[in-house]
CSV table of C-alpha atoms and ligand atoms in Angstrom, one decimal:
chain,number,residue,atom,x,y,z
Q,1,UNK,CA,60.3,122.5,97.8
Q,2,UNK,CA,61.7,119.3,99.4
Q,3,UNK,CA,59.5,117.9,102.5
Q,4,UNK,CA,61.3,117.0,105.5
Q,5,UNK,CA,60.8,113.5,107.1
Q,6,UNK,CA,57.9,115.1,109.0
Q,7,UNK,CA,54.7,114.9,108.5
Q,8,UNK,CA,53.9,118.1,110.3
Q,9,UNK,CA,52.6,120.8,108.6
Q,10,UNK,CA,54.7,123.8,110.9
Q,11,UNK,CA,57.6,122.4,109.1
Q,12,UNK,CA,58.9,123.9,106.1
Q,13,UNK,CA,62.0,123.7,104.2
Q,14,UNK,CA,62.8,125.7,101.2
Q,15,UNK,CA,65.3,124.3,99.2
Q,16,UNK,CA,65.3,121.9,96.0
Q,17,UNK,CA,65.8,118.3,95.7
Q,18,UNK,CA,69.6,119.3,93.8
Q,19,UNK,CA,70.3,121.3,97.4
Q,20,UNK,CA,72.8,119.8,100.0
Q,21,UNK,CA,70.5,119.4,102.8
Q,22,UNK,CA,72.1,117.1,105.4
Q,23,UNK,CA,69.6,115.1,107.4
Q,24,UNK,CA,71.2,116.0,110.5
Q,25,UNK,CA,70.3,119.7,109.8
Q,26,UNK,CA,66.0,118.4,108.8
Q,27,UNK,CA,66.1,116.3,112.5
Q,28,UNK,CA,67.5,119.6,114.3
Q,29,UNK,CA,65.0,121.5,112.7
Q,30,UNK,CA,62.3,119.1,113.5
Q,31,UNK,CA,63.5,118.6,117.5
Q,32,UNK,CA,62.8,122.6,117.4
Q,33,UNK,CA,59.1,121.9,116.6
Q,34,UNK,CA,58.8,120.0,120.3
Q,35,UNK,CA,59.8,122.9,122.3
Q,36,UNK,CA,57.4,125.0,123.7
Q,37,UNK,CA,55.2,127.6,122.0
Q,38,UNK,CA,56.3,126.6,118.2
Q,39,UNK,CA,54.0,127.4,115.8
Q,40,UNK,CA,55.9,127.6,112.5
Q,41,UNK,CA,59.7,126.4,111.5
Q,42,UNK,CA,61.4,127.8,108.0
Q,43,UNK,CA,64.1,126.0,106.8
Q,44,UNK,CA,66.0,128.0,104.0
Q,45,UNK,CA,68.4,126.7,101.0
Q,46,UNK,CA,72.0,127.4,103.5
Q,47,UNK,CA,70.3,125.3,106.2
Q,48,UNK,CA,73.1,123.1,107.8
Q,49,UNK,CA,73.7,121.4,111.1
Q,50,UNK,CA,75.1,123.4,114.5
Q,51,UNK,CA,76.7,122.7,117.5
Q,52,UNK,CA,73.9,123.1,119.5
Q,53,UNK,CA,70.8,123.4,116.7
Q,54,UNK,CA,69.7,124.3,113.1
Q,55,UNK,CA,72.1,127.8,111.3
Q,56,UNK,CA,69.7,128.8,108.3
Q,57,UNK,CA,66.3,128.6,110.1
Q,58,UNK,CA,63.7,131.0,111.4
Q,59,UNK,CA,61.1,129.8,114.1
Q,60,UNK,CA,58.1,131.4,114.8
Q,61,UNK,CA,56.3,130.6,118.6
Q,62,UNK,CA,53.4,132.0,120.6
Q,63,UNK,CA,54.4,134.2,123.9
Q,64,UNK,CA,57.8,131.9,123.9
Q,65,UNK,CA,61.2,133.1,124.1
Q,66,UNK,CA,63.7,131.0,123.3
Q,67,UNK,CA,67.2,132.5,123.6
Q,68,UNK,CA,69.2,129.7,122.6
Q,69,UNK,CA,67.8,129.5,119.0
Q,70,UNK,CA,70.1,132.8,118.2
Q,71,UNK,CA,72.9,131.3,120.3
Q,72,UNK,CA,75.8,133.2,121.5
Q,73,UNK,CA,76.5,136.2,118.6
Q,74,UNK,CA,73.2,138.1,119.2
Q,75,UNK,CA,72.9,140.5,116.2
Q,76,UNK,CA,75.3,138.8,113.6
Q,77,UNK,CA,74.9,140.1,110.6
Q,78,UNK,CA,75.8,142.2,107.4
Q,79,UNK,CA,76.3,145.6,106.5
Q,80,UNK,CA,77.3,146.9,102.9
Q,81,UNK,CA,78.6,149.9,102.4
Q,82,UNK,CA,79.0,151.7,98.8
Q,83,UNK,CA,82.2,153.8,97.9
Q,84,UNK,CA,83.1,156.0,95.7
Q,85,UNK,CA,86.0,154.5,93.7
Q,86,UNK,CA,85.7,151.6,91.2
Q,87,UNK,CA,87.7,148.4,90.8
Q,88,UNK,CA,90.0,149.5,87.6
Q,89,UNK,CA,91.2,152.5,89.5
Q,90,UNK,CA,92.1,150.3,92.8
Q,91,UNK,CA,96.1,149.5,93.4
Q,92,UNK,CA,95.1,145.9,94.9
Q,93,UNK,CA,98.9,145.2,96.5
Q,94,UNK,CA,98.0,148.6,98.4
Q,95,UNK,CA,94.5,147.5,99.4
Q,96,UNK,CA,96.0,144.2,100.5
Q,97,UNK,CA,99.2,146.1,103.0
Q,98,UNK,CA,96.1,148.7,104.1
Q,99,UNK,CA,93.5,145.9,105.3
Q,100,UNK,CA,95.8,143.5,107.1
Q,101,UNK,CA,96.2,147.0,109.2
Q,102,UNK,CA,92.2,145.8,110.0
Q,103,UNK,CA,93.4,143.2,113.1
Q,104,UNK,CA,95.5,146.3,114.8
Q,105,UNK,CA,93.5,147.0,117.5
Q,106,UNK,CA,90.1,148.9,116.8
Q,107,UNK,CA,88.0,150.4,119.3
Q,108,UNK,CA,85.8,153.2,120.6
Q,109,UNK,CA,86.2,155.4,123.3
Q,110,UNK,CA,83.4,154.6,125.7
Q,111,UNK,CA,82.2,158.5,125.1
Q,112,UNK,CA,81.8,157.4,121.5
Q,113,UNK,CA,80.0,154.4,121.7
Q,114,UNK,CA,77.4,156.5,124.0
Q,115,UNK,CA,77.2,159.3,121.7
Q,116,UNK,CA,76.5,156.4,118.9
Q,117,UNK,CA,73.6,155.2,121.2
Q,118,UNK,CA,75.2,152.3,123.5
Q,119,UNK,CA,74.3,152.2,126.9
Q,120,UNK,CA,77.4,153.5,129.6
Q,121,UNK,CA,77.6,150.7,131.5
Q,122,UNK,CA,77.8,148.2,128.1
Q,123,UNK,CA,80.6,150.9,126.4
Q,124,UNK,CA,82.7,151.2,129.4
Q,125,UNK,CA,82.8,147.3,129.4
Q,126,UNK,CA,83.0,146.6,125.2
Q,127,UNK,CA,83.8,150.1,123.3
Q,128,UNK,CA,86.9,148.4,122.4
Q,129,UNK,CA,85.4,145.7,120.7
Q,130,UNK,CA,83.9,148.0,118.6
Q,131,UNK,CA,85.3,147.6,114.9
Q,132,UNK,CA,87.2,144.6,115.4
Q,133,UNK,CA,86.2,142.0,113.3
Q,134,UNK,CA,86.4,138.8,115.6
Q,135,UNK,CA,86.7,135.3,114.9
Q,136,UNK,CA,85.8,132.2,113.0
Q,137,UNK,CA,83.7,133.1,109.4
Q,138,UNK,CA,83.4,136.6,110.3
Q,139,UNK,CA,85.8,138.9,107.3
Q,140,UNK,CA,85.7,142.5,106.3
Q,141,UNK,CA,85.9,142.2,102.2
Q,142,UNK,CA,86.3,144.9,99.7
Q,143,UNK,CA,84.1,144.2,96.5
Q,144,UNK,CA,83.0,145.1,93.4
Q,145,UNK,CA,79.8,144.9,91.0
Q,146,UNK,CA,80.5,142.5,88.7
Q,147,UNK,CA,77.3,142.0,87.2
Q,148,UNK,CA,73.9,144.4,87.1
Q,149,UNK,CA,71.0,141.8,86.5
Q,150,UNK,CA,68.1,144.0,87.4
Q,151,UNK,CA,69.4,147.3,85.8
Q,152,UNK,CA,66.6,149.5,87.6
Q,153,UNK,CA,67.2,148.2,90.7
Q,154,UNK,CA,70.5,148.6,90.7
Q,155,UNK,CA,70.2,152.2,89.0
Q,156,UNK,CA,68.1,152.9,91.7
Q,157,UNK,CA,70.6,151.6,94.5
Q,158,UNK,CA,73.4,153.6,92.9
Q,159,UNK,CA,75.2,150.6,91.2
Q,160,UNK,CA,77.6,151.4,88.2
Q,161,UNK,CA,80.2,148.1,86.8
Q,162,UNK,CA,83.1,148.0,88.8
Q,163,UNK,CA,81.6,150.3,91.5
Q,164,UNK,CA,83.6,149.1,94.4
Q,165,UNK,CA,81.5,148.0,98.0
Q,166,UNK,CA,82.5,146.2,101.3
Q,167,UNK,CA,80.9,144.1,102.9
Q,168,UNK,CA,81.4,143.3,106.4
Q,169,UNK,CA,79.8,140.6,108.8
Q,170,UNK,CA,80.4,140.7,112.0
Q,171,UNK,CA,78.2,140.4,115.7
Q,172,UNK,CA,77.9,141.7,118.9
Q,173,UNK,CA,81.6,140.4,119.9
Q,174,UNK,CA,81.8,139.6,123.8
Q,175,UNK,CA,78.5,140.9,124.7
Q,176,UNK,CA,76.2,138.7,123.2
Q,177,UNK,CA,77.7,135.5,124.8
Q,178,UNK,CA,77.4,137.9,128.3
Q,179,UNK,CA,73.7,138.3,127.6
Q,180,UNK,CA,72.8,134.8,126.7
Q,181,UNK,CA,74.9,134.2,130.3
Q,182,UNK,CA,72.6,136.8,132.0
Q,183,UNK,CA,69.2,134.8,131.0
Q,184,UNK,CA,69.2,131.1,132.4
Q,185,UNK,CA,66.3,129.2,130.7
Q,186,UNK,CA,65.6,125.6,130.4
Q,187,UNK,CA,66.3,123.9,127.0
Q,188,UNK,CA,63.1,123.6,125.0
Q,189,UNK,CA,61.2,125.3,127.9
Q,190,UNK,CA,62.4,129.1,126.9
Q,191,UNK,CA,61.5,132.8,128.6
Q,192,UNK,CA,58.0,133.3,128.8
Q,193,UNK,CA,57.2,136.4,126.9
Q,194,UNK,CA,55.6,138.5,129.7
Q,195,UNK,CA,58.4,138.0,131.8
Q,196,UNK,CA,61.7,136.9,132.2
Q,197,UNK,CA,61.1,136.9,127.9
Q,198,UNK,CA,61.4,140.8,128.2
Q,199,UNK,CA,64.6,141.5,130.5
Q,200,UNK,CA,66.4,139.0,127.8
Q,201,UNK,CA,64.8,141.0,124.8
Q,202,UNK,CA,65.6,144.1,126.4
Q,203,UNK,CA,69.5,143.3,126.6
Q,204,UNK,CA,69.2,141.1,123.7
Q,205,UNK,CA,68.2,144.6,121.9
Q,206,UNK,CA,71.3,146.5,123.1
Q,207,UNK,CA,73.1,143.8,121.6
Q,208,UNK,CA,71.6,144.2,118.1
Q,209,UNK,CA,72.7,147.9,118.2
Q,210,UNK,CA,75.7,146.9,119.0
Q,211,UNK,CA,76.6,144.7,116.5
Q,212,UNK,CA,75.4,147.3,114.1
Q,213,UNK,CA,77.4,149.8,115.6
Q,214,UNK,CA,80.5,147.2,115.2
Q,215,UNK,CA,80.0,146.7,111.6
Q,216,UNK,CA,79.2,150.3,110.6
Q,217,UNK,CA,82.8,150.9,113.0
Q,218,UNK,CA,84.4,148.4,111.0
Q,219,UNK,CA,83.1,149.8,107.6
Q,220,UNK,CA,83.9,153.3,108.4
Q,221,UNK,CA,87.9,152.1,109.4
Q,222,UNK,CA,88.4,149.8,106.1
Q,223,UNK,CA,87.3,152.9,104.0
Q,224,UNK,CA,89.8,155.1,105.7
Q,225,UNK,CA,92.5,152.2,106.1
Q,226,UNK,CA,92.1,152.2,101.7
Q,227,UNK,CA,91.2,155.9,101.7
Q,228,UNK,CA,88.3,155.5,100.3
Q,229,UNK,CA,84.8,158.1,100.7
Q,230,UNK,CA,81.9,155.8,101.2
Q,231,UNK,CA,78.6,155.6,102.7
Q,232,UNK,CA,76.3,153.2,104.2
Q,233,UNK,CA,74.1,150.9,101.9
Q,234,UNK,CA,72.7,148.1,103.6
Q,235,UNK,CA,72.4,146.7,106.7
Q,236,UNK,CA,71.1,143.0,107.2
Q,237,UNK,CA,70.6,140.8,110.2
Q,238,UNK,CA,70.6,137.6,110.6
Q,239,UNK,CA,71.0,136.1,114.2
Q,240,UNK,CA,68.1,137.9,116.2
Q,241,UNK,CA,65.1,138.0,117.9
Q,242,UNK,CA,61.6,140.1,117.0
Q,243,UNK,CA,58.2,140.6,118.2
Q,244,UNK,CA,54.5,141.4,116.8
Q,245,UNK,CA,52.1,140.9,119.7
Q,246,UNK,CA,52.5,138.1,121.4
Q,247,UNK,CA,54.5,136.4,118.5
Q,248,UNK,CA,58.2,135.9,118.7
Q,249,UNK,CA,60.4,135.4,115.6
Q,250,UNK,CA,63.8,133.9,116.0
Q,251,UNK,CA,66.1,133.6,113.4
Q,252,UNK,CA,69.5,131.7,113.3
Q,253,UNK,CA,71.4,132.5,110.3
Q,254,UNK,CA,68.7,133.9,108.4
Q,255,UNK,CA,68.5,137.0,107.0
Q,256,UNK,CA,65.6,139.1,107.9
Q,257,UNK,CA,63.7,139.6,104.7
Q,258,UNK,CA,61.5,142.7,105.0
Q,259,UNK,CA,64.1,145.4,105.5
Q,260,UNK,CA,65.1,145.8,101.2
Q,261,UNK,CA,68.0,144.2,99.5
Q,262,UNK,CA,70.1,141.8,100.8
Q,263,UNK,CA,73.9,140.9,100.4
Q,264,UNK,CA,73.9,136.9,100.5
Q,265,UNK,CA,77.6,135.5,100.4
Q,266,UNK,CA,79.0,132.6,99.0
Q,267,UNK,CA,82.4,132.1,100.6
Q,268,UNK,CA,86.2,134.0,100.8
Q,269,UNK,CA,86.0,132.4,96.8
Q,270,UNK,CA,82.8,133.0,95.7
Q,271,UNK,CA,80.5,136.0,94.6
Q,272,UNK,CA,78.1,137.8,97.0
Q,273,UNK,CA,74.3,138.2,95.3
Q,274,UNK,CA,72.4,141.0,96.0
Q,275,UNK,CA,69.1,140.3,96.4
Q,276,UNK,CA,65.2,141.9,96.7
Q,277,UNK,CA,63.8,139.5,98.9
Q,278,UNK,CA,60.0,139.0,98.8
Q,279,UNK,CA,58.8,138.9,102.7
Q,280,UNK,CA,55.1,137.9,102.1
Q,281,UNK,CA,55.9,133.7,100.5
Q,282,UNK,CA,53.9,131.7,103.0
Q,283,UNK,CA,55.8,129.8,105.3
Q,284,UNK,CA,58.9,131.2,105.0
Q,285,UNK,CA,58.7,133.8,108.3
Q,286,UNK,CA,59.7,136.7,106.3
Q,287,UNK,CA,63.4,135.8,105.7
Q,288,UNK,CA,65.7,134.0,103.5
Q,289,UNK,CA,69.6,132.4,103.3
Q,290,UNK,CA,72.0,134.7,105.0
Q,291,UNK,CA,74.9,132.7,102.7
Q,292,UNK,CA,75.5,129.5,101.6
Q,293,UNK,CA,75.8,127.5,104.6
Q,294,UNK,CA,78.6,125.3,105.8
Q,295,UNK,CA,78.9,122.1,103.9
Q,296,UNK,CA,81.4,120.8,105.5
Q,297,UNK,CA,82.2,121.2,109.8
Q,298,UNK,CA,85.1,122.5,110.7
Q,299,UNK,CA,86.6,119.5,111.7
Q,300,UNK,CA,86.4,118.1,109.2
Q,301,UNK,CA,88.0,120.8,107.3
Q,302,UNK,CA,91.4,119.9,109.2
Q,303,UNK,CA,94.2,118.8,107.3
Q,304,UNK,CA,92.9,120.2,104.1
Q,305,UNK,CA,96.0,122.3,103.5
Q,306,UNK,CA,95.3,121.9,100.2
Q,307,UNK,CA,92.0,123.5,100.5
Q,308,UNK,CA,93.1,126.2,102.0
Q,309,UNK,CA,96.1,127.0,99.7
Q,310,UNK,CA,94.4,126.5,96.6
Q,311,UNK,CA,94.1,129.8,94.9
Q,312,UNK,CA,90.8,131.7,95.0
Q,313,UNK,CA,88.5,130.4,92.5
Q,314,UNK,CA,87.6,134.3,91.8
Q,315,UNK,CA,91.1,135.7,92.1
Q,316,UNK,CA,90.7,137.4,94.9
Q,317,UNK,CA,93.7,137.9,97.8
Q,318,UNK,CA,93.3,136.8,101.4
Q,319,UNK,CA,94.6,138.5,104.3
Q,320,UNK,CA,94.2,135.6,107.2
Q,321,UNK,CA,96.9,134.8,109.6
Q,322,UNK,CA,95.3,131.9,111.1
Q,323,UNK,CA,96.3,129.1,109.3
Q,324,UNK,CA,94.0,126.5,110.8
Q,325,UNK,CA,90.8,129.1,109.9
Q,326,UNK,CA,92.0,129.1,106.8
Q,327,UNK,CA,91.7,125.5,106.8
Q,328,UNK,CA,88.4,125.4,108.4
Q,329,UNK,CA,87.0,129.0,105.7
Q,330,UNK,CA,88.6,127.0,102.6
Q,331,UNK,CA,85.9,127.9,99.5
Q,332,UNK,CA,84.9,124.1,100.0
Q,333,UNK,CA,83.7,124.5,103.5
Q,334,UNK,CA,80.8,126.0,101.9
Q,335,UNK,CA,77.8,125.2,99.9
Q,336,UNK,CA,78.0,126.4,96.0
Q,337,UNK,CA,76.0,129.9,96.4
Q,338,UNK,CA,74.9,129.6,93.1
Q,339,UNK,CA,72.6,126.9,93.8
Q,340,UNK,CA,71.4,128.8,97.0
Q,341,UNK,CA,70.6,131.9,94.9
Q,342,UNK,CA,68.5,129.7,92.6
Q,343,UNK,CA,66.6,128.0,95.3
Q,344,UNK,CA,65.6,131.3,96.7
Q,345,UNK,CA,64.2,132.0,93.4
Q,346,UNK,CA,62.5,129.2,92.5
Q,347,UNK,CA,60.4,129.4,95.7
Q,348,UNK,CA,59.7,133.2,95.2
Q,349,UNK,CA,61.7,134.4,98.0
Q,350,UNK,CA,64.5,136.4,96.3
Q,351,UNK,CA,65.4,137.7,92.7
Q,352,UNK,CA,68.6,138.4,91.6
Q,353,UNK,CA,70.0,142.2,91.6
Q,354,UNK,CA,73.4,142.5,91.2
Q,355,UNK,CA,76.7,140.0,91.6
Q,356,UNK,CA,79.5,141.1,93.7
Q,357,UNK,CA,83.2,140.0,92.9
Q,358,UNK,CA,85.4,140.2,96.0
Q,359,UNK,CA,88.5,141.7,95.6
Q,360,UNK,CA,90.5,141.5,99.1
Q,361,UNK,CA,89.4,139.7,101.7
Q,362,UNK,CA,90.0,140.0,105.7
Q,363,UNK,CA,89.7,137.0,108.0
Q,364,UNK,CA,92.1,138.1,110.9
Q,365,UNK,CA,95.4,139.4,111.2
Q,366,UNK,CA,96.1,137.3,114.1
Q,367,UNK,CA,97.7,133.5,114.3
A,401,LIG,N1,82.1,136.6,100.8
A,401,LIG,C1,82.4,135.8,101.9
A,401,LIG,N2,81.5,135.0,102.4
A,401,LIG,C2,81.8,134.3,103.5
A,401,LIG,C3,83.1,134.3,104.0
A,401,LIG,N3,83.1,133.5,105.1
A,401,LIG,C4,81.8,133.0,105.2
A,401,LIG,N4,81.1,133.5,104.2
A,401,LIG,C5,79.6,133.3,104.0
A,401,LIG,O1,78.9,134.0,105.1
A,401,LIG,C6,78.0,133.1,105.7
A,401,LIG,C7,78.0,133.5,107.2
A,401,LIG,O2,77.6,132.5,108.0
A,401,LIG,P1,77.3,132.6,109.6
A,401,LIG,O3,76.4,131.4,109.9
A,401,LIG,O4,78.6,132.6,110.3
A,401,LIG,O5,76.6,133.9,109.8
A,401,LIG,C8,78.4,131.7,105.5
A,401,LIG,O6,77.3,130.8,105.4
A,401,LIG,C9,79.2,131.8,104.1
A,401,LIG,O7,78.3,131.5,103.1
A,401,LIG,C10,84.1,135.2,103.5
A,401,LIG,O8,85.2,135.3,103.9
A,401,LIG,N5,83.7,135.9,102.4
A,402,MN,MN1,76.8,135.6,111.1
């Protein structure tokens, strides 16, 4: 493990002295310790800096709420979903024509989104939102196992070579910025628990659903876009808020570690790991990475045409109309995944399962 500046014991950061830990992203995650009610900070291996604090982090406090640790996209997160065909049977020109059809308009029908357990009020304002992918890092991408490493795990979980998945990651769209609106705080100060803590936790909640309602929405309509059968698998988040007692764990792009395998991603050039987290390492507030964390900013990623023309390290096509996001998403934005993965098992938290080639890859369809 490497030690942060700090001296303080709350503090810890799980990644090895080879990681790329900017300092920037340790002094963020140390300003977190002076706000109110902190008891415990986790730093993971994807831990890099944000706009406005720490992505990669999980921070445990005492009857505090603190709503701007999650930040805007309340419920972020990844869903996998398994289907039925495998990669040598897969036209991939076809698969490439049927997913650009992904940035059409989606949607639900307010009725729908009620009947799928979102509130009327919330579905007459954001059914269409439902099963549209959004912007920035957010993709829909069609997969497939590319390597078994734990054979009876991945016998268990259904896994055959060349089995084909998607994996989607995606939020709570327009709402979550709405509720983060709704719940004025003061920075560092946060939502008392027994309080104003709960109304935010209470829309902060609808928000979770319906992010997982968008992914599951966009899962269902790549399926049918390829005409595939598939079926739910996992279902991972990593930008939200839960409670034991009068403890409150936040987590900002960190994957929730207690909920079974998880799909960690590299980049739109590099393979997805499926993981089997352990929850229990002390320390690490039962999570782990949720990818491999931004290397470089975005900014900075401007003006890399290059970059973003380069082929795909792993083959795989990319369906992004935005040329400055593809700037900005280039493979080289990211962290190498690899070494992510590895850090995760050297401190216990995760073993490998199964690698995950991508195959297509959705960004947006829209300049
Ligand atoms: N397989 C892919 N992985 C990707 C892609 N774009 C980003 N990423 C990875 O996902 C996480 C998500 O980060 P978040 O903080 O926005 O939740 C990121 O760290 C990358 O490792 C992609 O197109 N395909
Ligand atoms: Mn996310």
């Amino acid at each position: 493990m490497i030690n942060s500046t700090s001296a303080d014991a709350r503090l810890r950061i799980f990644a090895s002295a080879s990681s790329w830990i900017e300092g920037a992203a340790v002094r963020q995650l140390e300003q977190v310790l002076g706000r109110r009610g902190v008891l415990a900070v986790a730093g993971m291996p994807d831990l890099h800096p944000g706009h406005k604090g720490p992505v990669g982090c999980a921070v445990l406090t005492e009857g505090i709420v603190h709503p701007d640790i999650v930040g805007t996209d309340i419920g972020c997160g990844m869903t996998a979903w398994l289907l039925d065909g495998v990669a040598r049977r897969l036209r991939v020109e076809k698969a490439v024509q049927a997913l650009s059809k992904l940035g059409d308009a989606g949607g639900l029908e307010p009725e729908d989104a009620v009947a799928a357990g979102i509130p009327a009020d919330v579905a007459a304002a954001h059914a269409e939102a439902l099963g549209t992918v959004g912007g920035g890092n957010h993709f829909v991408e069609l997969q497939a196992v590319h390597a078994m490493v734990d054979g009876e795990a991945c016998a268990a979980a259904g896994l055959e070579a060349g089995r084909l998945v998607l994996l989607v990651h995606s939020g709570s769209r327009g709402l979550g910025p709405e509720v983060l609106a709704r719940h004025p705080f003061v920075h560092g100060e946060g939502l008392a628990l027994e309080g104003a803590g709960r109304a935010y936790l209470a829309d902060h909640d609808v928000a979770l659903g319906f992010a997982r309602l968008n992914r599951a929405v966009l899962a269902e309509r790549a399926a049918d876009l390829i005409g595939q059968d598939g079926k739910p698998w996992l279902d991972v988040p990593h930008n939200h808020v839960t409670v034991a007692g009068d403890l409150v764990l936040h987590r900002k792009g960190a994957a929730q570690a207690d909920l079974g395998l998880v799909p960690v991603p590299g980049s739109r050039g590099a393979m997805t790991y499926v993981v089997a987290p352990d929850p229990d390492v002390p320390g690490a507030l039962r999570s782990l990475a949720h990818g491999a964390g931004r290397k470089r900013d975005r900014a900075s990623m401007h003006g890399r045409r290059r970059d973003a023309e380069r082929p795909n390290p792993v083959g795989n096509r990319v369906i992004c109309a935005d040329r400055k996001l593809a700037m900005e998403e280039a493979p080289g934005a990211y962290k190498d995944i690899a070494q992510v993965v590895a850090d995760l098992d050297a401190h216990g938290l995760a073993r490998v399962v199964a690698i995950l080639k991508p195959i297509v890859t959705f960004k947006t369809g829209r300049a």
